[in-house]
Coordinates of C-alpha atoms and ligand atoms in Angstrom, one line a residue:
X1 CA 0.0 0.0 0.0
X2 CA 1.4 3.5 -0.9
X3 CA 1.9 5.9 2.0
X4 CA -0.8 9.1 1.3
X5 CA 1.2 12.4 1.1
X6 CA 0.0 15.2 3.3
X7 CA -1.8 17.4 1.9
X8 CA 0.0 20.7 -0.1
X9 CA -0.8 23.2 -2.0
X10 CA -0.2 23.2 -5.9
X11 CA 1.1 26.0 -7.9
X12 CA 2.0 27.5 -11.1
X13 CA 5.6 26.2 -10.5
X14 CA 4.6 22.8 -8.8
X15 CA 1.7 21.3 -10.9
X16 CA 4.1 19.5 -13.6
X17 CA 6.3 17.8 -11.0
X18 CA 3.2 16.7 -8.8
X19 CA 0.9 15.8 -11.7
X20 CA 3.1 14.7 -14.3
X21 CA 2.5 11.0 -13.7
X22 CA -1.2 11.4 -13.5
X23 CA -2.4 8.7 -16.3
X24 CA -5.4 11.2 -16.3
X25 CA -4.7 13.8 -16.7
X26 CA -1.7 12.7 -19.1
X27 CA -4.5 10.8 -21.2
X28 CA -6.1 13.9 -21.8
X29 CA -3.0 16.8 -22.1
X30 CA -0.1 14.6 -23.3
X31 CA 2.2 13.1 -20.9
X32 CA 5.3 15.3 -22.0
X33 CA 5.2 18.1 -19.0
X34 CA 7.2 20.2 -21.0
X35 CA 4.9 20.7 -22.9
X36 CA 2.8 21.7 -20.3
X37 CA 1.1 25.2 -19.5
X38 CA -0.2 26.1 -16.5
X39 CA -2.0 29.4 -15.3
X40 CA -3.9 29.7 -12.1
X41 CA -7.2 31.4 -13.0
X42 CA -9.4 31.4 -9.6
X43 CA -11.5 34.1 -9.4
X44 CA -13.9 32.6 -6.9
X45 CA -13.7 33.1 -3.3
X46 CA -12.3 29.7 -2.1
X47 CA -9.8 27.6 -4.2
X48 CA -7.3 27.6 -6.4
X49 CA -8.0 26.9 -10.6
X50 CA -5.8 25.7 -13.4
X51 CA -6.1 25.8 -16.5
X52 CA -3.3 22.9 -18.1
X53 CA -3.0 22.9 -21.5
X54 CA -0.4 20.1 -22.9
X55 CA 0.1 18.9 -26.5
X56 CA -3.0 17.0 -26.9
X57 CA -5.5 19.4 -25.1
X58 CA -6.5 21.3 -21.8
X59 CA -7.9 20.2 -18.3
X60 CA -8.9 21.7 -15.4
X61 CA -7.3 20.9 -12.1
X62 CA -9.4 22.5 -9.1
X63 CA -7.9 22.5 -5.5
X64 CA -9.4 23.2 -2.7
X65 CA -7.3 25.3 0.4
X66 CA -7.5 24.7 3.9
X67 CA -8.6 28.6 4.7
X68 CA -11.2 30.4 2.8
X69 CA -9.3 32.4 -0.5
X70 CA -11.2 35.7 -0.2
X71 CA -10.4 36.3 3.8
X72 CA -6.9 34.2 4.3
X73 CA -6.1 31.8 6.8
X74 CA -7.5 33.7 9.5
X75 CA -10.7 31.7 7.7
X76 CA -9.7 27.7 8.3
X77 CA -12.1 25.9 6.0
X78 CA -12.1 22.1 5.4
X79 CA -10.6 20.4 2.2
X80 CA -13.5 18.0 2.9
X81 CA -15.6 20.2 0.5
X82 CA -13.7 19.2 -2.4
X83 CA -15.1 15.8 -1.3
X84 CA -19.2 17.0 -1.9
X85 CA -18.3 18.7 -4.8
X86 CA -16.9 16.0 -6.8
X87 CA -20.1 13.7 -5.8
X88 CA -22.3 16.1 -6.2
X89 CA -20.7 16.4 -9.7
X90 CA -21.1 12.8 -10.1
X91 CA -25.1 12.9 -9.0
X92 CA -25.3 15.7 -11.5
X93 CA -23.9 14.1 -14.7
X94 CA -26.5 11.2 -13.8
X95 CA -29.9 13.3 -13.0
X96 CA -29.0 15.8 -16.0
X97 CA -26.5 14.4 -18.7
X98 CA -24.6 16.8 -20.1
X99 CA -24.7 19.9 -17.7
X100 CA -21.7 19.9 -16.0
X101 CA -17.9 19.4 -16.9
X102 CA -16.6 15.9 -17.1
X103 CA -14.7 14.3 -14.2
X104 CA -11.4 13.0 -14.9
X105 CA -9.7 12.2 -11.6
X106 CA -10.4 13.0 -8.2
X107 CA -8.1 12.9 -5.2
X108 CA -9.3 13.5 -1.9
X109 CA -6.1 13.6 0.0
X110 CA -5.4 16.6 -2.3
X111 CA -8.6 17.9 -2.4
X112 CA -8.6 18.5 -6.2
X113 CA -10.6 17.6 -9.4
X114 CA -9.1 17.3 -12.7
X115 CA -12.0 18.0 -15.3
X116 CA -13.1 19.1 -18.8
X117 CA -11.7 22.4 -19.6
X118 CA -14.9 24.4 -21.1
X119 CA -14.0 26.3 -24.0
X120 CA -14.4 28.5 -25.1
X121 CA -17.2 28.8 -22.4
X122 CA -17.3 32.4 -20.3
X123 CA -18.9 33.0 -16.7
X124 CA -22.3 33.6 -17.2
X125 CA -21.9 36.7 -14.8
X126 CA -19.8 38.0 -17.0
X127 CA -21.4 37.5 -20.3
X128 CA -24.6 39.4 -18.9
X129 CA -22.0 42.4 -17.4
X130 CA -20.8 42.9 -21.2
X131 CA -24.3 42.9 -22.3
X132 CA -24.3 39.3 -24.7
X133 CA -28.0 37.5 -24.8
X134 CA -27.1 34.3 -24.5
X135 CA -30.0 32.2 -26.1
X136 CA -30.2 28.8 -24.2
X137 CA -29.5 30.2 -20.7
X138 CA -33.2 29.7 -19.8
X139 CA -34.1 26.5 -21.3
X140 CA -30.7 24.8 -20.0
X141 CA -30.5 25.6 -16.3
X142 CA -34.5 25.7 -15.8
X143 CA -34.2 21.6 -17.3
X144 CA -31.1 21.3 -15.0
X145 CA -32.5 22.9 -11.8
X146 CA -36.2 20.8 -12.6
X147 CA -33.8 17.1 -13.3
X148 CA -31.3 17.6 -10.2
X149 CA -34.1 18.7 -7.4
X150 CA -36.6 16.1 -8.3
X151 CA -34.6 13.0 -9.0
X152 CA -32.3 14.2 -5.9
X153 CA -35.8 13.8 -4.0
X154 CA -38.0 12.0 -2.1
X155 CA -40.2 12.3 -5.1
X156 CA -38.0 10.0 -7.1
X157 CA -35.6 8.3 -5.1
X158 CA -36.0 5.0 -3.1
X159 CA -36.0 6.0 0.6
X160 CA -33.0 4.1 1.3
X161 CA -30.7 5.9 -0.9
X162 CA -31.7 9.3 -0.5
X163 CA -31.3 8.7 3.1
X164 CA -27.8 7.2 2.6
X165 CA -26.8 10.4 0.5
X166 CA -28.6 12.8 3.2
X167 CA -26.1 11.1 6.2
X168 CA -22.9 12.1 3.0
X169 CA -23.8 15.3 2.2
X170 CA -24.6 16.0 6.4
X171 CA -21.2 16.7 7.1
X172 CA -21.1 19.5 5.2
X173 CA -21.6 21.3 7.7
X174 CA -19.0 24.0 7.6
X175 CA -19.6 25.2 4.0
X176 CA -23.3 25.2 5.6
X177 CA -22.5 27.2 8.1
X178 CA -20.9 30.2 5.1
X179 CA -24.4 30.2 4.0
X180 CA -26.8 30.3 6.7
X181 CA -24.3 33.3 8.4
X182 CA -23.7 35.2 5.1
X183 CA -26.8 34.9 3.4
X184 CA -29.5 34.7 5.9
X185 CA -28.2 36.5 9.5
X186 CA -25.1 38.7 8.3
X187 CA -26.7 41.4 5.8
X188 CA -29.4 42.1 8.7
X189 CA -26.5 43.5 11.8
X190 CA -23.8 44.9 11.7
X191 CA -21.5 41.7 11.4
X192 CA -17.9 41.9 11.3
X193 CA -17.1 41.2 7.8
X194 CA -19.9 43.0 6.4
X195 CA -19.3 45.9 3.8
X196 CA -21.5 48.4 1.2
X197 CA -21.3 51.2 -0.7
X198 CA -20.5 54.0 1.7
X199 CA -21.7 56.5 2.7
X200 CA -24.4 56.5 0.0
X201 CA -26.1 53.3 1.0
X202 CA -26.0 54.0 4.8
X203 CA -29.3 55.4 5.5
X204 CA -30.9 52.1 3.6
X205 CA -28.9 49.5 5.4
X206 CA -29.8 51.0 8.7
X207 CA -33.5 50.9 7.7
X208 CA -33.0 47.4 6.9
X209 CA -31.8 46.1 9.7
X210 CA -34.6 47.9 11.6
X211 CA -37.0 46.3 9.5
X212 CA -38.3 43.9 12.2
X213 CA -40.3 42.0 9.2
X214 CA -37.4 41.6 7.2
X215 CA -35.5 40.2 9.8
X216 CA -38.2 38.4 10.6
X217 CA -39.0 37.1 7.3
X218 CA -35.1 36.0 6.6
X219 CA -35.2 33.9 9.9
X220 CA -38.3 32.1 9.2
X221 CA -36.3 31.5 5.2
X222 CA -33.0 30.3 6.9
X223 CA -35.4 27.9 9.3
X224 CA -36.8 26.6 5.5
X225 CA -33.0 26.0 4.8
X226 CA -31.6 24.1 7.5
X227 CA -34.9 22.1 8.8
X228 CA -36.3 21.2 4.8
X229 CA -34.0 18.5 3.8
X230 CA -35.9 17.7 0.7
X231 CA -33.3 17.2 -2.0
X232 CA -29.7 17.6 -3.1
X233 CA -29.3 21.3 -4.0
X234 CA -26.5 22.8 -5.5
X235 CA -26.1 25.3 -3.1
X236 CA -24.3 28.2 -4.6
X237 CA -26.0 28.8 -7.8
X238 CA -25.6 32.1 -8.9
X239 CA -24.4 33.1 -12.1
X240 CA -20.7 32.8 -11.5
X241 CA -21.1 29.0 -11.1
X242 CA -22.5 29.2 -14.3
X243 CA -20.3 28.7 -17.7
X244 CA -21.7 29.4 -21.1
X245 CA -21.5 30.0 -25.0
X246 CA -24.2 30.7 -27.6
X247 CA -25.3 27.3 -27.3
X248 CA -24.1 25.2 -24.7
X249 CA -24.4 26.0 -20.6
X250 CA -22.3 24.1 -17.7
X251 CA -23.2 24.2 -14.1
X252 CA -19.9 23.9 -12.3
X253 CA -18.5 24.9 -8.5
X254 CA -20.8 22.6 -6.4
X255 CA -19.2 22.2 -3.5
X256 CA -22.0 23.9 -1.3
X257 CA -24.2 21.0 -2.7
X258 CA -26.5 19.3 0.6
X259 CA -29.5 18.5 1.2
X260 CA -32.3 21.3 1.4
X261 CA -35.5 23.1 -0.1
X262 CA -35.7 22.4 -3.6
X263 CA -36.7 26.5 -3.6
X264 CA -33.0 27.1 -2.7
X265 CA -31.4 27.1 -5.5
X266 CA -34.1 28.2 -7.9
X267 CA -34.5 31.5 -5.7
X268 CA -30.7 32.1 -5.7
X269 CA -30.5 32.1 -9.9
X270 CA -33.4 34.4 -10.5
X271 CA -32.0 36.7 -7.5
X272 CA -28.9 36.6 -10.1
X273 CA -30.8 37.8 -13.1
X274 CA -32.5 40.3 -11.0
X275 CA -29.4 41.8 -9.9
X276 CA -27.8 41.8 -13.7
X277 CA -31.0 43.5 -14.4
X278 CA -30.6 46.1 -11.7
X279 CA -26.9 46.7 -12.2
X280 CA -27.2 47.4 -16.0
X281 CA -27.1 51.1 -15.8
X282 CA -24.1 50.5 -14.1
X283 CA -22.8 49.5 -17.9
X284 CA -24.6 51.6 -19.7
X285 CA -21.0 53.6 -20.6
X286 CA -20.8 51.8 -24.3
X287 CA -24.2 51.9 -24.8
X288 CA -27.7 51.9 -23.8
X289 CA -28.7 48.4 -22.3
X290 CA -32.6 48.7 -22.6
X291 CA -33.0 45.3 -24.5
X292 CA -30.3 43.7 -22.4
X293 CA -33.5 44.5 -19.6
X294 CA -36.0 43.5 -21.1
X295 CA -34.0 40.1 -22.1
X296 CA -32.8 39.3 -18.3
X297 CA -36.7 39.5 -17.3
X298 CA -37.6 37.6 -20.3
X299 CA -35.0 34.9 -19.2
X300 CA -36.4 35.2 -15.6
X301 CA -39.5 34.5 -17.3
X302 CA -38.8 31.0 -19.4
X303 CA -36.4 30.1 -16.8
X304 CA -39.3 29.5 -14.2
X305 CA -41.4 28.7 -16.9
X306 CA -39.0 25.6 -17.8
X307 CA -38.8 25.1 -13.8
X308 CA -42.3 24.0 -13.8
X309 CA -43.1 22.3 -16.9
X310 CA -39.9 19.8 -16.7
X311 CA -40.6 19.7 -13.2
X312 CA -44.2 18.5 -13.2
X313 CA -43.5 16.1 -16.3
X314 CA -41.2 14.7 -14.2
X315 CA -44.1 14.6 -11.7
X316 CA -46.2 12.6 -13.9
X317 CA -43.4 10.3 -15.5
X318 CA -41.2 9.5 -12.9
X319 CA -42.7 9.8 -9.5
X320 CA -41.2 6.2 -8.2
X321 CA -40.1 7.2 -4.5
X322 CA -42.3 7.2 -1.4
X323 CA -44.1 10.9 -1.5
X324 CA -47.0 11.1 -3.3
X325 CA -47.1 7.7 -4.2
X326 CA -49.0 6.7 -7.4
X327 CA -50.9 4.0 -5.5
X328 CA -52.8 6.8 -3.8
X329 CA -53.7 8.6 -7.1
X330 CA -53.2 7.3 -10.6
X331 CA -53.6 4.2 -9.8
X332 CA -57.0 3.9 -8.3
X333 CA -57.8 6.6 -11.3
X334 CA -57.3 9.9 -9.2
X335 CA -55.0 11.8 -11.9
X336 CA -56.8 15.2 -10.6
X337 CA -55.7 14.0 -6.9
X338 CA -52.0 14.2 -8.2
X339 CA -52.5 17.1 -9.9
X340 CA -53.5 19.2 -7.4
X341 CA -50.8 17.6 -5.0
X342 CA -48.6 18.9 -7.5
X343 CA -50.1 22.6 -7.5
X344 CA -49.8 22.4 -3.9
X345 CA -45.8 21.7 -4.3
X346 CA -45.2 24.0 -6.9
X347 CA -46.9 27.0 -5.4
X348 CA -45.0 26.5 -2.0
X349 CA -41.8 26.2 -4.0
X350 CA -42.6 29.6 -6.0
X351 CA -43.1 31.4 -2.4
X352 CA -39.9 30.6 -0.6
X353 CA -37.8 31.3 -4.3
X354 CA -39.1 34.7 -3.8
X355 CA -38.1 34.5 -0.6
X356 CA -34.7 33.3 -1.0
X357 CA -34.6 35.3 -4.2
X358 CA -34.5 38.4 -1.8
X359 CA -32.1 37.9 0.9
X360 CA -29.7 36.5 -2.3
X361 CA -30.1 40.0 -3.2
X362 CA -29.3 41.3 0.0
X363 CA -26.4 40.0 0.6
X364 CA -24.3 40.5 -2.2
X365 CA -25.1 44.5 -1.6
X366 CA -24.8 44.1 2.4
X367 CA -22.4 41.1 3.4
X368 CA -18.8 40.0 2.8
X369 CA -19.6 38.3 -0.7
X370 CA -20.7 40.6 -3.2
X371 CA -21.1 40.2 -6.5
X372 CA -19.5 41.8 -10.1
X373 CA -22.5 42.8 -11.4
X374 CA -22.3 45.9 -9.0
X375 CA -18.5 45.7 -7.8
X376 CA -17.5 46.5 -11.6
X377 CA -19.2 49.4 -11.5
X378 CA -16.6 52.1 -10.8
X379 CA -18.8 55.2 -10.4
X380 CA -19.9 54.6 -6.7
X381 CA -23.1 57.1 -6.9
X382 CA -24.2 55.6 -10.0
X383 CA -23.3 51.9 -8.3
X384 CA -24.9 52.8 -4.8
X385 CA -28.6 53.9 -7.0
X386 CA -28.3 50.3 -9.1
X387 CA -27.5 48.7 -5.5
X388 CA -30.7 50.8 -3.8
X389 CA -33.3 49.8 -6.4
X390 CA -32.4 46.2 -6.0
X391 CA -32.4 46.4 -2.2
X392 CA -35.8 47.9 -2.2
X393 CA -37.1 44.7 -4.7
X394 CA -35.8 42.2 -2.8
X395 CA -37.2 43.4 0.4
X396 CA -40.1 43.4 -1.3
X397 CA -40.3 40.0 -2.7
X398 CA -38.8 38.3 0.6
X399 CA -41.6 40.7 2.9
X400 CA -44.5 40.2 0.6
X401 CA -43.8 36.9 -1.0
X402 CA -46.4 34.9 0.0
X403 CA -49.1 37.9 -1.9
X404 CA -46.9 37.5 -5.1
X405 CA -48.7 35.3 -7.6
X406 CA -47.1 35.5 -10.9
X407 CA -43.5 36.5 -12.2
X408 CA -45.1 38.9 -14.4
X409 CA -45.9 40.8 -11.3
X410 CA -42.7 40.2 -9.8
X411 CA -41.3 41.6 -13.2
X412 CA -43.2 44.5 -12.9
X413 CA -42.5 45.6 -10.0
X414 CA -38.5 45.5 -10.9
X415 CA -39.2 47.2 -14.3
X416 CA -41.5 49.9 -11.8
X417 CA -38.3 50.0 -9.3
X418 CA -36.0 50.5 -11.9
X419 CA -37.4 53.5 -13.5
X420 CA -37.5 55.8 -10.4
X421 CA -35.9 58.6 -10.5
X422 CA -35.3 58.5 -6.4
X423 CA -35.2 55.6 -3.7
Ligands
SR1_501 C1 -16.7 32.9 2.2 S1 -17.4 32.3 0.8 C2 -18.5 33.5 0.2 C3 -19.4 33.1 -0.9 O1 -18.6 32.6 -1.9 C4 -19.3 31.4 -2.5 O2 -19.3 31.5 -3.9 C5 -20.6 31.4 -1.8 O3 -21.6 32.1 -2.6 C6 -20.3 32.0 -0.5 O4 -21.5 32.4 0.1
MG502 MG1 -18.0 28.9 -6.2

């Protein structure tokens, strides 16, 4: 048996000499390191990214660090992550072929993930920041988000195995732990690592965290969060885990993946859209961006749209697990009886989205982890008004969710927010 080699972190310099023998990532690149070119690329707030290109092609090698990235190692955080995100991958590529980047190795002493380089794939966050309509956004991560929560459920799995993946992905506990903090407590006091536009925004954050029905409403959200374990969520999807071209979308970075309310993740990508909708004026420098609007509420649109339809065909096609079992309905001839269980699912779902849809908003203005939607823009007045507008909606939506019947109306009311001349 071969001695496993403490842990260490790779670099630029390194990676040849440590990976060089790895048949891999060899079978992919070219074995002759070199060859070899390697650039770190991490832009993300926790690991380390390489891009390798040998004579034969590119991979990715992703590594996780023992302290958070953004803060330093004032911030220990587990390598254990790298562990959930490569089987989250795994549970991914089964529930929705083709959505996320291949898997080439995985080491867990090392905490990394050699994988398909996507090219010549861009962050979705930053396609919409240059103002480029990507055409399948919609259709790609509504089918994804429907084919990963329900076949991750209850709704479709035999009890036995969901249960055996909810025990895996429950140790997760300290990438948890980022997200109920940042995105549910954090943005409401005046926590440590907590920064906004100042002084422009600093009358509107102290009204929000008096907003006793805010903070109210965010508790009762981060309750839904940690107590509804109904299926294996991504847990960070937002539009920099997304990577895109014209025609072709990947969902990557899921190392936040555990189990929770299916309404997680959907709320956290429209919350996304919203805020590239919000921030576009912020862009507007090389040209007016009023279609580049009206085509992130159009995508907010099919997105959910897709949501519901793959979702409840799912519903009706493969409902094998032990909820709303078909012996109860279908099958003594009650279709409407499943139907309406299914209204009943899908409406609660649509609530808490706008829910979680509205502290995501929040705390990319208010916390540590903000977003480049807003952070790009370098005129802090004209930042601070994109920033207010989207405050005031997503206090909206999280406050008044459960009156919020359509996304039309939700779409309304950002197109309504958007054009005031004063918050
Ligand atoms: C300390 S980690 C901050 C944020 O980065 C990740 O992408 C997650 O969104 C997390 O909340
Ligand atoms: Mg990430």
């Amino acid at each position: 048996m071969t001695a496993k080699l403490p842990f260490e972190a790779l670099s630029v310099e390194t990676l040849a000499a440590r990976l060089g023998a790895n048949e891999a990532l060899c079978s992919h690149i070219g074995k002759d390191t070199s060859r070899w070119n390697v650039r770190e690329v991490g832009d993300g707030n926790l690991n380390l990214v390489f891009i390798v290109e040998g004579a034969t092609g590119a991979a990715v090698v992703k590594q996780a660090l023992p302290y958070v990235r953004l803060v330093g190692d004032s911030w220990p955080l587990p390598l254990k992550r790298s562990f959930f995100e490569y089987h989250a991958l795994t549970r991914q590529q089964a529930r929705a072929p083709g959505s996320v980047p291949a898997i080439h190795h995985f080491d867990e002493g090392q905490a990394l993930i050699i994988m398909e380089y996507l090219s010549p794939h861009i962050i979705l966050r930053r396609a919409l920041i240059e103002g480029r309509q990507l055409p399948k956004i919609a259709r790609d991560i509504g089918l994804f988000m429907a084919r990963t929560l329900f076949r991750g459920s209850d709704l479709h799995m035999a009890a036995k195995d969901r249960k055996a993946d909810l025990a895996l992905f429950a140790d997760n506990v300290e990438l948890c732990d980022i997200t109920e903090n940042l995105v549910f407590s954090d943005p409401y006091f005046d926590a440590k690592m907590n920064r906004h536009t100042s002084p422009q925004l600093d009358r509107i954050v102290a009204e929000l965290r008096a907003d006793r029905d805010l903070k109210v409403e965010a508790q009762r959200l981060k309750h839904i969060f940690a107590a509804n374990a109904e299926t294996l969520l991504h847990g960070d999807l937002h539009s920099g885990s997304i990577m895109v071209t014209d025609t072709e979308t990947r969902m990557i970075d899921p190392e936040f993946a555990f189990y929770g309310p299916i309404a997680f993740d959907v709320g956290m990508l429209l919350a996304n859209f919203w805020m590239a909708f919000f921030s576009q004026r912020g862009h507007e420098q090389n040209g007016k961006r009023d279609t580049m609007r009206v085509y992130l509420l159009d995508v907010t649109v099919e997105t959910w749209s897709v949501f519901r339809t793959e979702f409840s065909h799912l519903w009706r096609t493969e409902r094998t697990g032990m909820l709303y079992q078909k012996s109860l309905f279908e099958d003594q001839g009650d279709r409407l009886g499943a139907e309406q269980a299914l209204d009943h699912m899908l409406h609660q779902v649509w609530t808490d989205m706008l829910g979680f849809a509205g502290v995501e908003v929040h705390r990319r203005i208010l916390g540590l982890a903000h977003n480049a939607d807003f952070e790009t823009i370098a005129d802090e007045d004209l930042r601070a008004t994109c920033e207010a507008k989207a405050l005031k909606f997503g206090r909206h939506i999280a406050v008044n969710r459960r009156q919020i019947h359509s996304i039309d109306e939700v779409n309304k009311l950002a197109a309504l927010i958007e054009r005031e001349n004063r918050i």
